[in-house]
Structures are given as C-alpha cells and as structure tokens.
Coordinates of C-alpha atoms in Angstrom, one line a residue:
M30 CA 79.9 77.7 38.5
S31 CA 83.8 77.8 37.8
K32 CA 83.1 78.4 34.1
R33 CA 80.6 79.6 31.6
L34 CA 79.0 76.9 29.7
S35 CA 79.1 77.2 26.0
P36 CA 75.4 77.6 24.5
P37 CA 73.5 74.5 23.3
K38 CA 74.2 73.3 19.7
E39 CA 70.2 72.6 19.1
I40 CA 67.2 74.4 20.3
C41 CA 63.5 73.1 19.8
I42 CA 61.2 76.2 20.1
I43 CA 57.6 75.3 21.2
L44 CA 55.8 78.2 19.6
T45 CA 52.3 77.3 20.8
Y46 CA 50.0 74.6 22.4
R47 CA 47.1 75.7 20.2
C48 CA 46.3 72.8 17.7
N49 CA 43.9 71.9 15.1
A50 CA 44.3 68.2 15.6
K51 CA 43.0 65.9 18.1
C52 CA 45.4 63.0 18.3
N53 CA 44.7 60.1 20.5
M54 CA 48.2 60.1 21.9
C55 CA 48.4 63.9 22.9
N56 CA 46.0 66.2 25.0
V57 CA 47.5 69.7 23.8
W58 CA 44.4 70.4 22.1
H59 CA 42.5 70.2 25.6
N60 CA 45.2 72.6 27.1
P61 CA 45.8 75.1 24.6
T62 CA 47.8 78.4 25.5
K63 CA 46.3 81.7 24.7
P64 CA 47.9 84.0 22.1
G65 CA 48.6 87.0 24.5
E66 CA 50.6 84.4 26.8
E67 CA 52.8 82.8 24.3
I68 CA 56.3 84.1 23.5
T69 CA 56.9 87.2 21.3
I70 CA 59.5 87.7 18.6
K71 CA 61.2 90.0 21.2
D72 CA 61.4 86.9 23.4
I73 CA 62.7 84.7 20.4
E74 CA 65.4 87.4 19.5
K75 CA 67.2 86.3 22.9
I76 CA 68.1 82.9 21.8
P77 CA 71.8 82.4 21.0
S78 CA 73.5 82.5 17.7
G79 CA 76.0 80.0 16.2
L80 CA 73.5 77.1 16.6
K81 CA 73.4 74.1 14.3
F82 CA 69.8 73.3 14.2
I83 CA 66.5 74.8 15.3
N84 CA 63.4 72.9 15.4
I85 CA 59.9 74.8 15.1
T86 CA 57.0 73.0 16.7
G87 CA 53.8 73.1 18.7
G88 CA 50.8 72.5 18.9
E89 CA 50.5 73.4 15.7
P90 CA 53.3 76.1 14.7
F91 CA 51.3 77.4 11.5
I92 CA 48.5 78.5 13.9
R93 CA 50.9 81.4 14.7
Q94 CA 50.2 84.3 12.4
D95 CA 53.6 85.7 13.0
I96 CA 55.8 82.5 12.0
A97 CA 57.2 84.4 9.0
E98 CA 58.7 87.0 11.2
I99 CA 59.7 84.5 13.6
I100 CA 61.6 82.6 10.9
E101 CA 63.2 86.0 10.0
V102 CA 64.6 86.4 13.2
I103 CA 66.2 82.9 13.9
R104 CA 67.4 82.2 10.4
P105 CA 70.6 84.0 11.0
K106 CA 71.0 82.1 14.4
T107 CA 71.4 78.6 13.0
K108 CA 72.5 76.5 10.1
R109 CA 69.4 74.6 9.6
I110 CA 65.7 75.1 10.5
V111 CA 63.0 72.4 10.3
I112 CA 59.2 73.0 11.1
S113 CA 57.1 70.1 12.4
T114 CA 53.6 70.5 11.3
N115 CA 50.4 68.5 10.6
G116 CA 50.4 70.1 7.1
F117 CA 46.7 71.2 7.3
F118 CA 47.4 75.0 6.7
T119 CA 48.8 74.4 3.0
E120 CA 48.7 78.0 1.9
R121 CA 50.7 79.5 5.0
I122 CA 53.2 76.7 4.6
V123 CA 53.6 77.2 0.9
E124 CA 54.1 81.2 1.2
L125 CA 56.5 80.5 3.9
C126 CA 58.5 78.3 1.9
K127 CA 58.6 80.6 -1.1
K128 CA 60.0 83.2 1.1
Y129 CA 62.6 80.7 2.8
P130 CA 63.2 77.7 0.4
D131 CA 65.8 76.4 2.3
L132 CA 63.5 75.3 5.4
G133 CA 62.7 71.9 6.3
I134 CA 59.2 70.6 6.6
R135 CA 58.3 67.5 8.7
I136 CA 54.6 66.6 8.2
S137 CA 53.2 64.3 10.9
I138 CA 51.6 61.1 9.1
E139 CA 50.4 58.4 11.6
G140 CA 50.2 55.9 9.0
L141 CA 48.1 55.2 5.7
Q142 CA 44.9 57.2 5.0
E143 CA 42.4 55.3 7.3
T144 CA 44.8 55.0 10.1
N145 CA 46.3 58.6 10.3
D146 CA 42.8 60.2 9.9
A147 CA 41.5 58.1 12.8
I148 CA 44.6 58.8 15.2
R149 CA 45.0 62.5 14.4
G150 CA 41.2 63.4 14.3
I151 CA 41.2 65.5 11.0
P152 CA 39.2 64.0 8.3
G153 CA 41.2 64.2 5.4
G154 CA 44.3 64.8 7.0
F155 CA 46.3 62.1 5.1
D156 CA 45.5 63.6 1.7
R157 CA 45.9 67.2 3.1
G158 CA 49.5 66.3 4.4
F159 CA 50.6 64.6 1.2
S160 CA 49.0 67.3 -1.0
T161 CA 51.0 69.9 0.8
L162 CA 54.4 67.8 0.4
R163 CA 53.7 67.2 -3.3
I164 CA 53.1 71.1 -3.8
L165 CA 56.5 71.9 -1.8
Q166 CA 58.4 69.2 -3.9
K167 CA 57.2 70.6 -7.3
M168 CA 58.4 74.0 -5.9
G169 CA 61.8 72.7 -5.3
I170 CA 61.8 72.5 -1.7
K171 CA 64.6 69.8 -0.7
D172 CA 64.4 69.4 3.0
L173 CA 60.8 67.5 3.1
G174 CA 59.6 64.6 5.2
L175 CA 57.0 62.6 7.1
A176 CA 57.2 62.0 11.0
M177 CA 55.2 59.0 12.7
T178 CA 54.7 58.3 16.2
V179 CA 54.2 54.4 16.4
Q180 CA 51.7 52.6 18.5
D181 CA 49.8 49.6 18.5
M182 CA 47.0 51.2 16.3
N183 CA 49.5 52.1 13.6
C184 CA 52.5 49.8 13.6
K185 CA 51.4 47.6 10.8
D186 CA 51.2 50.7 8.7
L187 CA 55.1 51.6 9.5
I188 CA 56.7 49.6 6.5
P189 CA 54.0 50.6 4.0
L190 CA 54.5 54.5 4.9
Y191 CA 58.2 54.2 4.7
E192 CA 57.9 52.6 1.4
L193 CA 55.7 55.3 0.4
S194 CA 58.0 58.1 1.8
N195 CA 61.2 56.3 0.1
A196 CA 59.4 56.1 -3.5
V197 CA 58.7 59.8 -3.5
D198 CA 62.0 60.8 -1.8
Y199 CA 60.9 62.1 1.4
E200 CA 63.0 61.8 4.8
F201 CA 61.3 59.7 7.2
A202 CA 61.3 60.1 11.1
T203 CA 60.1 58.0 13.8
A204 CA 58.9 58.1 17.4
A205 CA 57.4 55.5 19.8
L206 CA 54.6 56.3 21.8
H207 CA 55.3 57.9 25.1
N208 CA 54.2 60.3 28.2
S209 CA 55.2 63.4 29.2
H210 CA 53.8 67.0 30.5
Y211 CA 54.4 68.3 27.0
F212 CA 51.5 66.2 25.8
H213 CA 49.4 66.3 29.1
K214 CA 49.5 62.7 28.9
W215 CA 50.6 59.9 31.2
D216 CA 48.4 57.0 30.3
N217 CA 50.0 56.2 26.6
V218 CA 51.3 52.7 26.6
I219 CA 52.2 50.1 23.9
K220 CA 50.2 46.8 24.9
N221 CA 51.6 44.5 22.2
K222 CA 55.3 45.3 22.5
D223 CA 56.5 42.2 20.4
M224 CA 54.1 43.4 17.6
V225 CA 55.3 46.7 17.6
C226 CA 59.0 46.0 18.0
N227 CA 58.6 43.3 15.1
E228 CA 57.6 46.2 12.7
F229 CA 60.6 48.3 14.0
S230 CA 62.9 45.3 13.4
K231 CA 61.7 45.2 9.7
L232 CA 62.3 48.8 9.5
V233 CA 66.0 48.6 10.6
A234 CA 66.6 46.0 8.3
E235 CA 65.4 47.9 5.5
L236 CA 67.2 51.1 6.6
L237 CA 70.4 49.0 6.9
N238 CA 70.0 47.6 3.4
S239 CA 69.8 51.0 1.7
K240 CA 72.6 52.6 -0.1
S241 CA 72.2 55.9 2.2
I242 CA 74.9 56.3 5.1
K243 CA 72.3 58.7 6.7
K244 CA 69.6 55.8 6.8
W245 CA 72.1 53.4 8.5
F246 CA 72.5 56.0 11.2
R247 CA 68.4 56.1 11.3
A248 CA 68.6 52.2 11.7
Y249 CA 70.6 52.6 14.7
F250 CA 68.1 55.3 16.2
N251 CA 65.1 53.0 15.5
Y252 CA 67.1 50.2 17.2
G253 CA 67.1 52.3 20.0
L254 CA 63.1 52.9 19.9
I255 CA 62.8 49.0 20.2
N256 CA 65.2 49.0 23.2
Y257 CA 63.1 51.9 24.7
I258 CA 60.0 50.0 24.2
Y259 CA 61.3 46.9 25.9
G260 CA 62.5 49.0 28.9
G261 CA 66.1 48.9 28.2
K262 CA 68.9 51.5 29.3
R263 CA 69.4 54.1 26.8
F264 CA 72.3 53.4 24.4
L265 CA 73.8 56.8 25.0
R266 CA 73.5 59.0 28.0
C267 CA 70.9 61.7 28.0
E268 CA 72.9 65.4 27.7
M269 CA 69.9 67.4 27.2
G270 CA 70.3 70.6 29.0
D271 CA 73.9 70.8 27.8
E272 CA 73.7 69.8 24.2
A273 CA 70.2 71.0 23.4
C274 CA 67.0 72.6 25.1
F275 CA 63.6 73.5 24.5
L276 CA 61.9 77.0 24.6
D277 CA 58.2 76.5 25.4
P278 CA 55.3 78.7 24.7
F279 CA 55.5 80.6 28.1
G280 CA 59.0 81.4 27.7
D281 CA 60.5 78.6 30.0
V282 CA 63.7 77.0 29.1
L283 CA 63.5 73.4 29.4
A284 CA 66.3 70.8 29.6
C285 CA 63.9 68.2 27.6
N286 CA 60.1 68.0 27.2
G287 CA 59.9 64.4 28.2
M288 CA 59.8 64.8 31.8
D289 CA 56.4 64.0 33.5
V290 CA 56.6 67.3 35.5
K291 CA 57.8 70.5 33.7
V292 CA 61.2 71.8 35.4
S293 CA 62.2 75.1 34.1
M294 CA 65.9 76.6 34.0
G295 CA 64.5 80.2 33.8
N296 CA 62.2 82.2 31.7
I297 CA 63.3 84.1 28.7
K298 CA 60.8 87.0 29.3
E299 CA 62.5 87.9 32.5
Q300 CA 66.3 87.0 31.7
S301 CA 68.8 86.7 28.9
F302 CA 69.4 83.2 27.4
D303 CA 73.0 83.4 28.9
E304 CA 71.8 84.2 32.3
I305 CA 69.4 81.2 32.3
W306 CA 72.0 79.0 30.9
N307 CA 74.8 79.6 33.4
S308 CA 72.3 80.0 36.4
E309 CA 72.2 77.8 39.6
Q310 CA 68.8 76.8 38.6
A311 CA 70.1 75.4 35.3
D312 CA 72.7 73.4 37.1
K313 CA 69.8 71.9 39.3
V314 CA 67.7 71.0 36.3
R315 CA 71.0 69.4 34.6
D316 CA 71.5 67.3 37.7
I317 CA 67.8 66.1 37.5
V318 CA 68.7 65.1 33.9
K319 CA 71.5 62.9 35.1
T320 CA 69.3 61.2 37.6
C321 CA 66.4 61.0 35.2
N322 CA 65.3 57.3 35.0
K323 CA 62.9 57.5 32.0
Q324 CA 65.3 56.2 29.5
C325 CA 63.5 58.3 26.8
W326 CA 64.9 57.9 23.2
M327 CA 63.7 60.5 21.1
V328 CA 65.3 62.3 18.3
G329 CA 65.5 65.6 19.9
S330 CA 67.5 63.8 22.8
A331 CA 69.3 61.1 20.9
A332 CA 70.6 62.9 17.6
P333 CA 72.9 65.4 19.5
V334 CA 74.7 62.5 21.4
M335 CA 74.6 60.3 18.3
K336 CA 76.8 63.1 16.6
K337 CA 78.7 63.6 19.7
Y338 CA 79.6 59.9 20.4
I339 CA 79.4 58.9 16.5
H340 CA 81.8 56.0 17.1
I341 CA 79.3 54.1 18.9
P342 CA 76.5 54.2 16.4
L343 CA 79.2 53.8 13.7
L344 CA 80.6 50.6 15.3
W345 CA 76.9 49.1 15.4
I346 CA 76.6 49.9 11.8
L347 CA 79.8 48.4 10.7
K348 CA 79.0 45.2 12.4
N349 CA 75.6 45.1 11.1
K350 CA 76.8 45.6 7.5
L351 CA 79.3 43.0 7.8
Y352 CA 76.5 40.6 8.9
A353 CA 74.6 41.7 6.1
I354 CA 77.6 41.0 3.6
F355 CA 78.4 37.5 4.9
N356 CA 74.9 36.2 5.9
K357 CA 72.9 38.0 3.4
K358 CA 70.7 39.8 6.1
P359 CA 71.5 42.1 9.3
K360 CA 72.0 40.2 12.5
L361 CA 70.0 42.3 15.1
C362 CA 70.5 41.4 18.8
F363 CA 67.5 42.9 20.5
P364 CA 67.5 43.8 24.3
E365 CA 66.0 41.7 26.8
K366 CA 62.4 42.0 27.1
H367 CA 60.8 43.7 30.1

C-alpha cells in the first residue's frame, strides 16, 4: 500500500453468539459460541481510539458477565456507545446504565405483544423489553430506543409500534428481513413485497411529516429499505471496510456482517488493529466489498455513507418537504419492482 489508511469511524463489536432468544429470522441460537473462544477484554483493548461510534451487539451481549469491564475499556475510545439487546436481562442492563448513564440502549421489539413474542421466541418478551425501557427512562437515561426487523409476519405492526415509540419518546430503528453468515440464515425471504413496502411507505410519510430533522433522515433510510426489498441498487455505495467494520466474537475483523460467507481481514488475537487494517488481506476484502452485488441497506452500512455524502439524502429530503408543503403530502417515487 502506498499510504496507511485512517482507522474506521465506526465499529460494531459482536461480543457473543450466545443468545436466549429463538428468533425465526436468525439461527444464532443454534450456533452459539463457547465462552472460552470469545474475544477477551485484552483483545478489545486493541481497537483504535478516536472513534465516533461503537455498537455492541450479539447474540445477546448481556449474556457476557464482563460487559461492564468491556464498556470501561471502550468508553475512552469513542464519542458514543449503543448496546443492542433483547432487554431480557433487566437487572444487568439497569446496573450498567447506573454506572454509565450516557450509554445508548436499543431493545429489539418485533411488533406488538403477540407478534413480538411469536417471532422472538421469548414468552413475555414484549412486556420485559418495554419494562426495561421504562425503568431506564425513569432513571434519566436519554439514549433509548426500539429496533424492529420487518418481515411479512410483523409488517402490519410497523406503524403501531412506531406510534407507540413516538408517544413515549423512544428512538425507532428499522431493518428489513435479510440473510447472512452472521445469522446462519440463507432462506429468509419477504414474500409479499407490496404489502411490506406499503407499510414502509406509511412510515416514510410519517417521518417526513414530523418536526424532527433526525426523522427526516430516517425517512430516507427507510425509503432505501423499500428500494432494497424491491431489488434496487443501493442509493449510496457501500464503503464498509473503510468507513466502518465489525469485530466478531472469534476476534476476526470483518468489513461487514452481511455477506453470505465470512471473509476476515485478520484476527485481533494475533495482530494489532493497525496491522490488520493496513494489510494486503484487508485490501483484498475491500475489493470484495466493491464488487459485492447484495445491495444491502442496513443501518450499519448506510449510516456512515449517509453522513459522508450528506448532500444526497438532504436533497431528497428537501424535494419531499417541498412536495409536502405544496401538495399536502410527500411525493415518493418508489423504485421499479423486481
């Protein structure tokens, strides 16, 4: 390489593939990691400083008994930390947030009570998740939200769940059903694309009609999910492996977790992060990303480039806000159906 690359701006750390949920769209719980083979605090210490964002996920990250020590290590390395969880381990989550009240918590909720509990395979999971959020909110934790992966089975709950989260002032994150080696799933499919995308279009309109600038950009992201479901080309090129990356429980640094086959840049148990990031193997992985045809549109891969090329989503927002002003509703031109 002619010059050394700057470290990524964002890193997602997958602490474990152990999970107490049995989600219908994910087979991680069939393929758990063993505690002894998961990355240690010493390994995690190797990630670079000066990051803008770290997402902690799993499996279920709160299964890790050393999560408080992990947060202590990474906290000086980044401006913001968000933990993605199913919210089941309420006491552990509350204790951690008492110690670190600036943490973000995103609890996966896949719809209203009946739908959520059926999809996630945790009886009472909906009530437990919302109970955890309410306790955190009463504690004064500000960065709270829900995360929903939308599929045929739960798409009719998309707007009601958004309205519920809006009413109690929680953030609302979305994803579309997809496949990858990360989930050990290759047979997930949205069968009724029109039905699912119709619900997403309602959400896009709701977000655009809000007074929140942040929600306007979320409207663009959700518009991208419609495009993804219909098989369209990504609105913004994927720069995973440059702008952001993943660290998996085995210590492998991955450009992304959306590929059908795992391709590692290098292992943090064996090398420093800088050695991995600037290696020939890392360059080979970046080349694979450039030629990848999956056209994924996940928040982890879309958010970094939305920030980098902010003029593109901003122009889309301005156009639709003008349509809303003069025509009373946003004019959304949806992609060609495939």
